[in-house]
Amino acid sequence: MRTNESEQTLGYVLIPSPFREVAIVYCEKPFLLKKVFLPRANRQRLLEAIAGVGKAKPGSHPKALSVAETVKEYFNGKPLQPNWKYLDMKGLTALQKSVLRATADIPFGTVRSYKEIAEAIRRPRAYRFVGTALANNPFPLLIPCHRVIRSDASLGQFGGGADLKRKLIERETRMR
């Protein structure tokens, strides 16, 4: 018997970072990460963003806490690799998933251009599609869309803002 999405029990974990709190929202059974939220201006804004996913309660699921620990380690300079089986990718097309996988392959402390990601997925002219797919990345940090920049080396867009994108890239470069 499949669980109806409206019946799923959602939880969230707030994770301290050097840039304010990050949040992960997850489904308890089966365990799946639904969304990662980058820092907001304050905790209230972050909680409002979490509420937009559904009725989630503060949680302590062991797998969610493990993901939270991985995110904390990332901020201490340890590269992270997403556990794909825990990422809820329903609703994404095969092409969008390929963009996320190619982005996850970018080494810690390095960057690639939107065009290079398009070439990696064998769609060399689809760099705008790559940008759109990354703008809708439900798992920033786990899938490091902040490492994707424009071909002219300018930062481009980022859900957490250009300043956070720059800081993440600089931090990774220093810690590499």
Short mmCIF file of N, CA and C in Angstrom, two decimals:
data_model
loop_
_atom_site.label_atom_id
_atom_site.label_comp_id
_atom_site.label_asym_id
_atom_site.label_seq_id
_atom_site.Cartn_x
_atom_site.Cartn_y
_atom_site.Cartn_z
N MET A 1 0.84 -1.19 0.00
CA MET A 1 0.00 0.00 0.00
C MET A 1 0.88 1.25 0.00
N ARG A 2 0.74 2.08 -0.98
CA ARG A 2 1.52 3.33 -1.09
C ARG A 2 0.95 4.38 -0.17
N THR A 3 1.88 5.14 0.41
CA THR A 3 1.47 6.25 1.28
C THR A 3 1.12 7.44 0.42
N ASN A 4 -0.02 8.01 0.66
CA ASN A 4 -0.43 9.23 -0.02
C ASN A 4 0.46 10.37 0.48
N GLU A 5 0.93 11.22 -0.45
CA GLU A 5 1.83 12.32 -0.05
C GLU A 5 1.23 13.19 1.03
N SER A 6 -0.08 13.37 1.01
CA SER A 6 -0.70 14.23 2.03
C SER A 6 -0.69 13.55 3.40
N GLU A 7 -0.47 12.21 3.44
CA GLU A 7 -0.44 11.49 4.70
C GLU A 7 0.98 11.29 5.22
N GLN A 8 1.99 11.71 4.49
CA GLN A 8 3.36 11.53 4.92
C GLN A 8 3.66 12.34 6.17
N THR A 9 4.43 11.75 7.06
CA THR A 9 4.88 12.47 8.24
C THR A 9 6.20 13.14 7.89
N LEU A 10 6.21 14.46 7.96
CA LEU A 10 7.40 15.22 7.63
C LEU A 10 8.07 15.74 8.89
N GLY A 11 9.39 15.74 8.84
CA GLY A 11 10.17 16.30 9.93
C GLY A 11 11.21 17.24 9.36
N TYR A 12 11.81 18.02 10.22
CA TYR A 12 12.90 18.88 9.78
C TYR A 12 13.96 18.97 10.86
N VAL A 13 15.16 19.27 10.39
CA VAL A 13 16.30 19.47 11.29
C VAL A 13 16.94 20.78 10.89
N LEU A 14 17.21 21.63 11.88
CA LEU A 14 17.95 22.87 11.66
C LEU A 14 19.42 22.60 11.94
N ILE A 15 20.28 23.11 11.06
CA ILE A 15 21.71 22.83 11.14
C ILE A 15 22.46 24.16 11.23
N PRO A 16 23.26 24.35 12.25
CA PRO A 16 24.04 25.59 12.32
C PRO A 16 25.09 25.61 11.22
N SER A 17 25.35 26.78 10.70
CA SER A 17 26.40 26.96 9.69
C SER A 17 27.05 28.32 9.93
N PRO A 18 28.18 28.57 9.30
CA PRO A 18 28.82 29.88 9.44
C PRO A 18 27.97 31.02 8.86
N PHE A 19 26.91 30.67 8.12
CA PHE A 19 26.09 31.67 7.41
C PHE A 19 24.64 31.70 7.89
N ARG A 20 24.35 31.36 9.09
CA ARG A 20 23.02 31.17 9.66
C ARG A 20 22.59 29.72 9.43
N GLU A 21 21.43 29.38 9.93
CA GLU A 21 21.01 27.98 9.90
C GLU A 21 20.58 27.50 8.52
N VAL A 22 20.84 26.23 8.28
CA VAL A 22 20.39 25.49 7.10
C VAL A 22 19.34 24.51 7.62
N ALA A 23 18.41 24.11 6.78
CA ALA A 23 17.40 23.13 7.21
C ALA A 23 17.28 22.01 6.20
N ILE A 24 16.99 20.82 6.71
CA ILE A 24 16.62 19.72 5.84
C ILE A 24 15.22 19.28 6.24
N VAL A 25 14.40 19.01 5.24
CA VAL A 25 13.05 18.52 5.47
C VAL A 25 13.01 17.11 4.90
N TYR A 26 12.41 16.20 5.65
CA TYR A 26 12.41 14.80 5.24
C TYR A 26 11.07 14.15 5.53
N CYS A 27 10.83 13.06 4.84
CA CYS A 27 9.69 12.19 5.08
C CYS A 27 10.19 11.06 5.96
N GLU A 28 9.42 10.71 6.99
CA GLU A 28 9.88 9.68 7.93
C GLU A 28 9.80 8.27 7.37
N LYS A 29 8.67 7.89 6.71
CA LYS A 29 8.50 6.53 6.21
C LYS A 29 7.97 6.56 4.80
N PRO A 30 8.69 6.09 3.83
CA PRO A 30 10.10 5.72 3.94
C PRO A 30 10.94 6.98 4.07
N PHE A 31 12.12 6.84 4.67
CA PHE A 31 12.96 8.02 4.84
C PHE A 31 13.39 8.55 3.48
N LEU A 32 13.08 9.81 3.23
CA LEU A 32 13.49 10.51 2.01
C LEU A 32 13.70 11.97 2.34
N LEU A 33 14.77 12.53 1.84
CA LEU A 33 14.95 13.98 1.96
C LEU A 33 14.04 14.64 0.94
N LYS A 34 13.27 15.60 1.38
CA LYS A 34 12.35 16.32 0.50
C LYS A 34 12.99 17.61 -0.01
N LYS A 35 13.74 18.30 0.88
CA LYS A 35 14.27 19.61 0.50
C LYS A 35 15.36 20.02 1.48
N VAL A 36 16.32 20.75 0.94
CA VAL A 36 17.35 21.41 1.75
C VAL A 36 17.13 22.90 1.58
N PHE A 37 17.09 23.62 2.68
CA PHE A 37 16.92 25.06 2.62
C PHE A 37 18.21 25.75 3.03
N LEU A 38 18.65 26.65 2.19
CA LEU A 38 19.81 27.48 2.49
C LEU A 38 19.43 28.51 3.54
N PRO A 39 20.42 29.15 4.16
CA PRO A 39 20.13 30.16 5.18
C PRO A 39 19.20 31.26 4.68
N ARG A 40 18.35 31.71 5.56
CA ARG A 40 17.46 32.84 5.32
C ARG A 40 17.91 34.00 6.21
N ALA A 41 17.26 35.14 6.07
CA ALA A 41 17.62 36.33 6.84
C ALA A 41 17.52 36.09 8.35
N ASN A 42 16.58 35.23 8.75
CA ASN A 42 16.43 34.90 10.17
C ASN A 42 15.71 33.56 10.29
N ARG A 43 15.65 33.06 11.52
CA ARG A 43 15.03 31.75 11.75
C ARG A 43 13.56 31.74 11.34
N GLN A 44 12.84 32.80 11.60
CA GLN A 44 11.42 32.84 11.25
C GLN A 44 11.22 32.64 9.74
N ARG A 45 12.05 33.28 8.94
CA ARG A 45 11.94 33.11 7.48
C ARG A 45 12.24 31.66 7.07
N LEU A 46 13.21 31.06 7.75
CA LEU A 46 13.54 29.67 7.47
C LEU A 46 12.37 28.75 7.83
N LEU A 47 11.75 29.00 8.97
CA LEU A 47 10.59 28.19 9.38
C LEU A 47 9.41 28.39 8.43
N GLU A 48 9.25 29.58 7.91
CA GLU A 48 8.19 29.84 6.93
C GLU A 48 8.45 29.06 5.64
N ALA A 49 9.72 29.01 5.22
CA ALA A 49 10.07 28.25 4.01
C ALA A 49 9.79 26.76 4.23
N ILE A 50 10.13 26.26 5.41
CA ILE A 50 9.87 24.85 5.74
C ILE A 50 8.37 24.58 5.68
N ALA A 51 7.57 25.48 6.22
CA ALA A 51 6.11 25.30 6.23
C ALA A 51 5.56 25.22 4.82
N GLY A 52 6.25 25.81 3.85
CA GLY A 52 5.81 25.74 2.46
C GLY A 52 5.89 24.34 1.87
N VAL A 53 6.65 23.46 2.48
CA VAL A 53 6.77 22.08 2.00
C VAL A 53 5.61 21.24 2.51
N GLY A 54 5.11 21.59 3.67
CA GLY A 54 4.04 20.83 4.29
C GLY A 54 4.16 20.95 5.79
N LYS A 55 3.25 20.30 6.48
CA LYS A 55 3.26 20.37 7.94
C LYS A 55 4.38 19.47 8.46
N ALA A 56 5.49 20.09 8.80
CA ALA A 56 6.65 19.35 9.30
C ALA A 56 6.90 19.73 10.74
N LYS A 57 7.34 18.76 11.51
CA LYS A 57 7.65 19.02 12.91
C LYS A 57 9.15 18.84 13.13
N PRO A 58 9.69 19.51 14.15
CA PRO A 58 11.11 19.28 14.45
C PRO A 58 11.32 17.79 14.66
N GLY A 59 12.37 17.26 14.06
CA GLY A 59 12.55 15.83 14.08
C GLY A 59 13.89 15.36 14.60
N SER A 60 13.94 14.05 14.80
CA SER A 60 15.18 13.44 15.26
C SER A 60 15.38 12.07 14.63
N HIS A 61 14.91 11.90 13.41
CA HIS A 61 15.10 10.63 12.70
C HIS A 61 16.59 10.37 12.56
N PRO A 62 17.06 9.17 12.89
CA PRO A 62 18.50 8.88 12.84
C PRO A 62 19.16 9.19 11.49
N LYS A 63 18.47 8.90 10.40
CA LYS A 63 19.06 9.18 9.08
C LYS A 63 19.11 10.68 8.81
N ALA A 64 18.10 11.41 9.28
CA ALA A 64 18.11 12.87 9.13
C ALA A 64 19.24 13.48 9.95
N LEU A 65 19.44 12.95 11.15
CA LEU A 65 20.53 13.46 11.98
C LEU A 65 21.89 13.14 11.36
N SER A 66 21.98 12.01 10.69
CA SER A 66 23.22 11.66 9.99
C SER A 66 23.48 12.63 8.83
N VAL A 67 22.44 12.96 8.09
CA VAL A 67 22.59 13.94 7.00
C VAL A 67 22.99 15.29 7.60
N ALA A 68 22.35 15.67 8.70
CA ALA A 68 22.69 16.95 9.35
C ALA A 68 24.15 16.96 9.77
N GLU A 69 24.65 15.87 10.29
CA GLU A 69 26.05 15.78 10.69
C GLU A 69 26.97 15.92 9.47
N THR A 70 26.57 15.32 8.36
CA THR A 70 27.34 15.44 7.12
C THR A 70 27.42 16.89 6.66
N VAL A 71 26.30 17.61 6.78
CA VAL A 71 26.28 19.03 6.39
C VAL A 71 27.19 19.83 7.32
N LYS A 72 27.16 19.54 8.61
CA LYS A 72 28.06 20.22 9.56
C LYS A 72 29.52 19.97 9.18
N GLU A 73 29.83 18.72 8.84
CA GLU A 73 31.20 18.37 8.45
C GLU A 73 31.61 19.11 7.17
N TYR A 74 30.65 19.30 6.26
CA TYR A 74 30.93 20.07 5.04
C TYR A 74 31.43 21.47 5.42
N PHE A 75 30.77 22.10 6.37
CA PHE A 75 31.18 23.45 6.76
C PHE A 75 32.52 23.46 7.49
N ASN A 76 32.99 22.29 7.89
CA ASN A 76 34.32 22.17 8.48
C ASN A 76 35.36 21.71 7.47
N GLY A 77 34.99 21.71 6.19
CA GLY A 77 35.95 21.42 5.14
C GLY A 77 35.94 20.02 4.58
N LYS A 78 34.99 19.19 4.98
CA LYS A 78 34.94 17.83 4.47
C LYS A 78 33.98 17.76 3.28
N PRO A 79 34.47 17.31 2.12
CA PRO A 79 33.57 17.17 0.97
C PRO A 79 32.43 16.22 1.30
N LEU A 80 31.27 16.47 0.72
CA LEU A 80 30.17 15.54 0.92
C LEU A 80 29.68 15.03 -0.41
N GLN A 81 29.12 13.85 -0.35
CA GLN A 81 28.57 13.19 -1.52
C GLN A 81 27.14 12.80 -1.16
N PRO A 82 26.17 13.18 -1.97
CA PRO A 82 24.78 12.86 -1.60
C PRO A 82 24.54 11.36 -1.62
N ASN A 83 23.71 10.90 -0.71
CA ASN A 83 23.26 9.52 -0.71
C ASN A 83 22.00 9.51 -1.58
N TRP A 84 22.18 9.14 -2.83
CA TRP A 84 21.12 9.27 -3.84
C TRP A 84 19.84 8.54 -3.45
N LYS A 85 19.97 7.41 -2.76
CA LYS A 85 18.76 6.64 -2.44
C LYS A 85 17.86 7.39 -1.46
N TYR A 86 18.38 8.40 -0.76
CA TYR A 86 17.59 9.16 0.18
C TYR A 86 17.05 10.48 -0.38
N LEU A 87 17.37 10.79 -1.63
CA LEU A 87 16.90 12.05 -2.22
C LEU A 87 15.59 11.82 -2.95
N ASP A 88 14.56 12.53 -2.56
CA ASP A 88 13.26 12.40 -3.21
C ASP A 88 13.30 13.18 -4.52
N MET A 89 13.46 12.45 -5.60
CA MET A 89 13.60 13.09 -6.91
C MET A 89 12.35 12.91 -7.76
N LYS A 90 11.25 12.50 -7.10
CA LYS A 90 9.98 12.42 -7.84
C LYS A 90 9.66 13.81 -8.38
N GLY A 91 9.13 13.83 -9.55
CA GLY A 91 8.77 15.11 -10.14
C GLY A 91 9.87 15.72 -10.99
N LEU A 92 11.07 15.14 -10.95
CA LEU A 92 12.16 15.63 -11.81
C LEU A 92 12.25 14.74 -13.04
N THR A 93 12.55 15.35 -14.17
CA THR A 93 12.72 14.58 -15.39
C THR A 93 14.09 13.90 -15.39
N ALA A 94 14.26 12.95 -16.29
CA ALA A 94 15.55 12.27 -16.42
C ALA A 94 16.65 13.27 -16.74
N LEU A 95 16.35 14.27 -17.57
CA LEU A 95 17.35 15.27 -17.94
C LEU A 95 17.71 16.16 -16.73
N GLN A 96 16.72 16.54 -15.96
CA GLN A 96 17.00 17.32 -14.74
C GLN A 96 17.87 16.51 -13.77
N LYS A 97 17.56 15.23 -13.61
CA LYS A 97 18.36 14.37 -12.75
C LYS A 97 19.79 14.26 -13.25
N SER A 98 19.96 14.21 -14.57
CA SER A 98 21.32 14.12 -15.13
C SER A 98 22.12 15.39 -14.81
N VAL A 99 21.45 16.55 -14.83
CA VAL A 99 22.11 17.80 -14.47
C VAL A 99 22.55 17.75 -13.00
N LEU A 100 21.68 17.27 -12.14
CA LEU A 100 22.02 17.19 -10.72
C LEU A 100 23.18 16.22 -10.49
N ARG A 101 23.17 15.10 -11.18
CA ARG A 101 24.26 14.12 -11.02
C ARG A 101 25.59 14.70 -11.52
N ALA A 102 25.57 15.38 -12.65
CA ALA A 102 26.80 15.99 -13.18
C ALA A 102 27.31 17.07 -12.23
N THR A 103 26.40 17.80 -11.64
CA THR A 103 26.78 18.85 -10.69
C THR A 103 27.37 18.24 -9.43
N ALA A 104 26.81 17.14 -8.98
CA ALA A 104 27.34 16.46 -7.78
C ALA A 104 28.76 15.95 -8.00
N ASP A 105 29.14 15.75 -9.26
CA ASP A 105 30.48 15.26 -9.58
C ASP A 105 31.55 16.35 -9.58
N ILE A 106 31.16 17.61 -9.43
CA ILE A 106 32.15 18.69 -9.40
C ILE A 106 32.95 18.57 -8.11
N PRO A 107 34.26 18.45 -8.21
CA PRO A 107 35.07 18.28 -6.99
C PRO A 107 34.99 19.48 -6.05
N PHE A 108 35.07 19.19 -4.77
CA PHE A 108 35.10 20.19 -3.71
C PHE A 108 36.19 21.22 -4.01
N GLY A 109 35.83 22.49 -3.90
CA GLY A 109 36.80 23.56 -4.09
C GLY A 109 37.06 23.93 -5.53
N THR A 110 36.28 23.39 -6.46
CA THR A 110 36.43 23.75 -7.87
C THR A 110 35.08 24.19 -8.41
N VAL A 111 35.10 24.79 -9.58
CA VAL A 111 33.86 25.23 -10.22
C VAL A 111 33.82 24.72 -11.66
N ARG A 112 32.63 24.70 -12.21
CA ARG A 112 32.41 24.38 -13.62
C ARG A 112 31.40 25.40 -14.14
N SER A 113 31.40 25.57 -15.44
CA SER A 113 30.43 26.50 -16.04
C SER A 113 29.14 25.76 -16.37
N TYR A 114 28.09 26.53 -16.55
CA TYR A 114 26.82 25.96 -16.99
C TYR A 114 27.03 25.20 -18.29
N LYS A 115 27.86 25.76 -19.16
CA LYS A 115 28.14 25.11 -20.45
C LYS A 115 28.86 23.78 -20.24
N GLU A 116 29.81 23.74 -19.30
CA GLU A 116 30.52 22.48 -19.05
C GLU A 116 29.58 21.40 -18.51
N ILE A 117 28.62 21.79 -17.71
CA ILE A 117 27.63 20.82 -17.23
C ILE A 117 26.77 20.36 -18.40
N ALA A 118 26.37 21.29 -19.27
CA ALA A 118 25.59 20.91 -20.45
C ALA A 118 26.37 19.92 -21.31
N GLU A 119 27.66 20.15 -21.47
CA GLU A 119 28.49 19.22 -22.24
C GLU A 119 28.59 17.87 -21.53
N ALA A 120 28.67 17.88 -20.21
CA ALA A 120 28.78 16.64 -19.43
C ALA A 120 27.54 15.77 -19.59
N ILE A 121 26.39 16.39 -19.80
CA ILE A 121 25.16 15.61 -19.98
C ILE A 121 24.86 15.37 -21.46
N ARG A 122 25.84 15.70 -22.30
CA ARG A 122 25.76 15.49 -23.76
C ARG A 122 24.67 16.33 -24.42
N ARG A 123 24.47 17.53 -23.86
CA ARG A 123 23.55 18.51 -24.43
C ARG A 123 24.27 19.85 -24.47
N PRO A 124 25.29 19.99 -25.34
CA PRO A 124 26.18 21.15 -25.27
C PRO A 124 25.52 22.51 -25.42
N ARG A 125 24.35 22.57 -26.00
CA ARG A 125 23.69 23.86 -26.15
C ARG A 125 22.62 24.10 -25.09
N ALA A 126 22.53 23.21 -24.12
CA ALA A 126 21.47 23.28 -23.12
C ALA A 126 21.91 23.99 -21.84
N TYR A 127 22.84 24.93 -21.96
CA TYR A 127 23.34 25.59 -20.75
C TYR A 127 22.25 26.38 -20.03
N ARG A 128 21.29 26.92 -20.75
CA ARG A 128 20.18 27.62 -20.07
C ARG A 128 19.30 26.63 -19.33
N PHE A 129 19.10 25.47 -19.94
CA PHE A 129 18.34 24.41 -19.25
C PHE A 129 19.07 24.02 -17.96
N VAL A 130 20.39 23.90 -18.03
CA VAL A 130 21.19 23.57 -16.85
C VAL A 130 20.93 24.62 -15.77
N GLY A 131 20.97 25.88 -16.14
CA GLY A 131 20.72 26.95 -15.17
C GLY A 131 19.34 26.84 -14.55
N THR A 132 18.35 26.53 -15.35
CA THR A 132 16.98 26.38 -14.84
C THR A 132 16.88 25.17 -13.92
N ALA A 133 17.49 24.06 -14.32
CA ALA A 133 17.47 22.86 -13.47
C ALA A 133 18.14 23.13 -12.13
N LEU A 134 19.25 23.85 -12.15
CA LEU A 134 19.95 24.15 -10.90
C LEU A 134 19.21 25.18 -10.06
N ALA A 135 18.48 26.08 -10.70
CA ALA A 135 17.68 27.05 -9.96
C ALA A 135 16.58 26.33 -9.16
N ASN A 136 16.21 25.15 -9.63
CA ASN A 136 15.17 24.36 -8.97
C ASN A 136 15.74 23.17 -8.20
N ASN A 137 17.05 23.17 -7.96
CA ASN A 137 17.71 22.10 -7.22
C ASN A 137 17.10 22.01 -5.82
N PRO A 138 16.45 20.89 -5.49
CA PRO A 138 15.86 20.79 -4.16
C PRO A 138 16.87 20.49 -3.05
N PHE A 139 18.11 20.21 -3.42
CA PHE A 139 19.11 19.78 -2.44
C PHE A 139 20.41 20.57 -2.51
N PRO A 140 20.34 21.92 -2.44
CA PRO A 140 21.59 22.68 -2.47
C PRO A 140 22.50 22.25 -1.32
N LEU A 141 23.75 22.40 -1.51
CA LEU A 141 24.84 21.93 -0.66
C LEU A 141 25.08 20.45 -0.91
N LEU A 142 24.05 19.61 -0.77
CA LEU A 142 24.23 18.19 -1.07
C LEU A 142 24.55 18.00 -2.55
N ILE A 143 23.84 18.72 -3.38
CA ILE A 143 24.15 18.80 -4.81
C ILE A 143 24.62 20.24 -5.01
N PRO A 144 25.94 20.43 -5.13
CA PRO A 144 26.57 21.75 -4.99
C PRO A 144 26.39 22.69 -6.19
N CYS A 145 25.18 23.16 -6.38
CA CYS A 145 24.90 24.06 -7.50
C CYS A 145 25.66 25.38 -7.36
N HIS A 146 26.13 25.68 -6.15
CA HIS A 146 26.93 26.90 -5.98
C HIS A 146 28.26 26.81 -6.72
N ARG A 147 28.68 25.62 -7.12
CA ARG A 147 29.94 25.44 -7.85
C ARG A 147 29.80 25.66 -9.35
N VAL A 148 28.62 26.02 -9.80
CA VAL A 148 28.39 26.24 -11.23
C VAL A 148 28.32 27.75 -11.48
N ILE A 149 29.18 28.20 -12.40
CA ILE A 149 29.29 29.63 -12.70
C ILE A 149 29.11 29.84 -14.20
N ARG A 150 29.08 31.09 -14.59
CA ARG A 150 28.97 31.43 -16.01
C ARG A 150 30.30 31.21 -16.72
N SER A 151 30.26 31.06 -18.02
CA SER A 151 31.47 30.84 -18.82
C SER A 151 32.46 31.99 -18.71
N ASP A 152 31.96 33.20 -18.44
CA ASP A 152 32.86 34.35 -18.30
C ASP A 152 33.44 34.47 -16.89
N ALA A 153 33.22 33.44 -16.06
CA ALA A 153 33.71 33.35 -14.68
C ALA A 153 32.92 34.21 -13.69
N SER A 154 31.86 34.88 -14.13
CA SER A 154 31.00 35.58 -13.17
C SER A 154 30.13 34.52 -12.48
N LEU A 155 29.60 34.89 -11.34
CA LEU A 155 28.92 33.91 -10.50
C LEU A 155 27.62 33.37 -11.06
N GLY A 156 26.82 34.20 -11.66
CA GLY A 156 25.50 33.75 -12.07
C GLY A 156 24.55 33.74 -10.89
N GLN A 157 23.42 33.11 -11.05
CA GLN A 157 22.38 33.11 -10.03
C GLN A 157 22.62 32.03 -8.98
N PHE A 158 21.97 32.20 -7.83
CA PHE A 158 22.03 31.20 -6.77
C PHE A 158 20.88 31.46 -5.81
N GLY A 159 20.20 30.41 -5.39
CA GLY A 159 19.04 30.54 -4.51
C GLY A 159 19.34 31.22 -3.19
N GLY A 160 20.56 31.09 -2.72
CA GLY A 160 20.94 31.73 -1.46
C GLY A 160 21.50 33.12 -1.65
N GLY A 161 21.53 33.59 -2.91
CA GLY A 161 22.07 34.91 -3.21
C GLY A 161 23.53 34.83 -3.65
N ALA A 162 23.93 35.81 -4.43
CA ALA A 162 25.29 35.83 -4.98
C ALA A 162 26.35 35.91 -3.89
N ASP A 163 26.07 36.63 -2.81
CA ASP A 163 27.05 36.76 -1.74
C ASP A 163 27.33 35.41 -1.08
N LEU A 164 26.29 34.64 -0.81
CA LEU A 164 26.48 33.32 -0.21
C LEU A 164 27.21 32.40 -1.19
N LYS A 165 26.87 32.47 -2.46
CA LYS A 165 27.54 31.65 -3.47
C LYS A 165 29.04 31.95 -3.48
N ARG A 166 29.39 33.21 -3.49
CA ARG A 166 30.80 33.62 -3.49
C ARG A 166 31.50 33.11 -2.23
N LYS A 167 30.84 33.27 -1.08
CA LYS A 167 31.44 32.83 0.18
C LYS A 167 31.64 31.32 0.22
N LEU A 168 30.68 30.55 -0.30
CA LEU A 168 30.83 29.10 -0.32
C LEU A 168 31.99 28.68 -1.22
N ILE A 169 32.09 29.30 -2.39
CA ILE A 169 33.19 28.97 -3.31
C ILE A 169 34.53 29.34 -2.68
N GLU A 170 34.62 30.53 -2.11
CA GLU A 170 35.87 30.96 -1.48
C GLU A 170 36.25 30.05 -0.31
N ARG A 171 35.27 29.69 0.50
CA ARG A 171 35.52 28.83 1.65
C ARG A 171 36.04 27.47 1.20
N GLU A 172 35.40 26.88 0.20
CA GLU A 172 35.84 25.58 -0.31
C GLU A 172 37.26 25.67 -0.88
N THR A 173 37.54 26.74 -1.60
CA THR A 173 38.87 26.91 -2.21
C THR A 173 39.94 26.97 -1.13
N ARG A 174 39.66 27.69 -0.06
CA ARG A 174 40.62 27.80 1.07
C ARG A 174 40.81 26.46 1.77
N MET A 175 39.75 25.70 1.90
CA MET A 175 39.79 24.45 2.68
C MET A 175 40.27 23.24 1.87
N ARG A 176 40.38 23.42 0.59
CA ARG A 176 40.75 22.30 -0.28
C ARG A 176 42.13 21.84 0.00
#
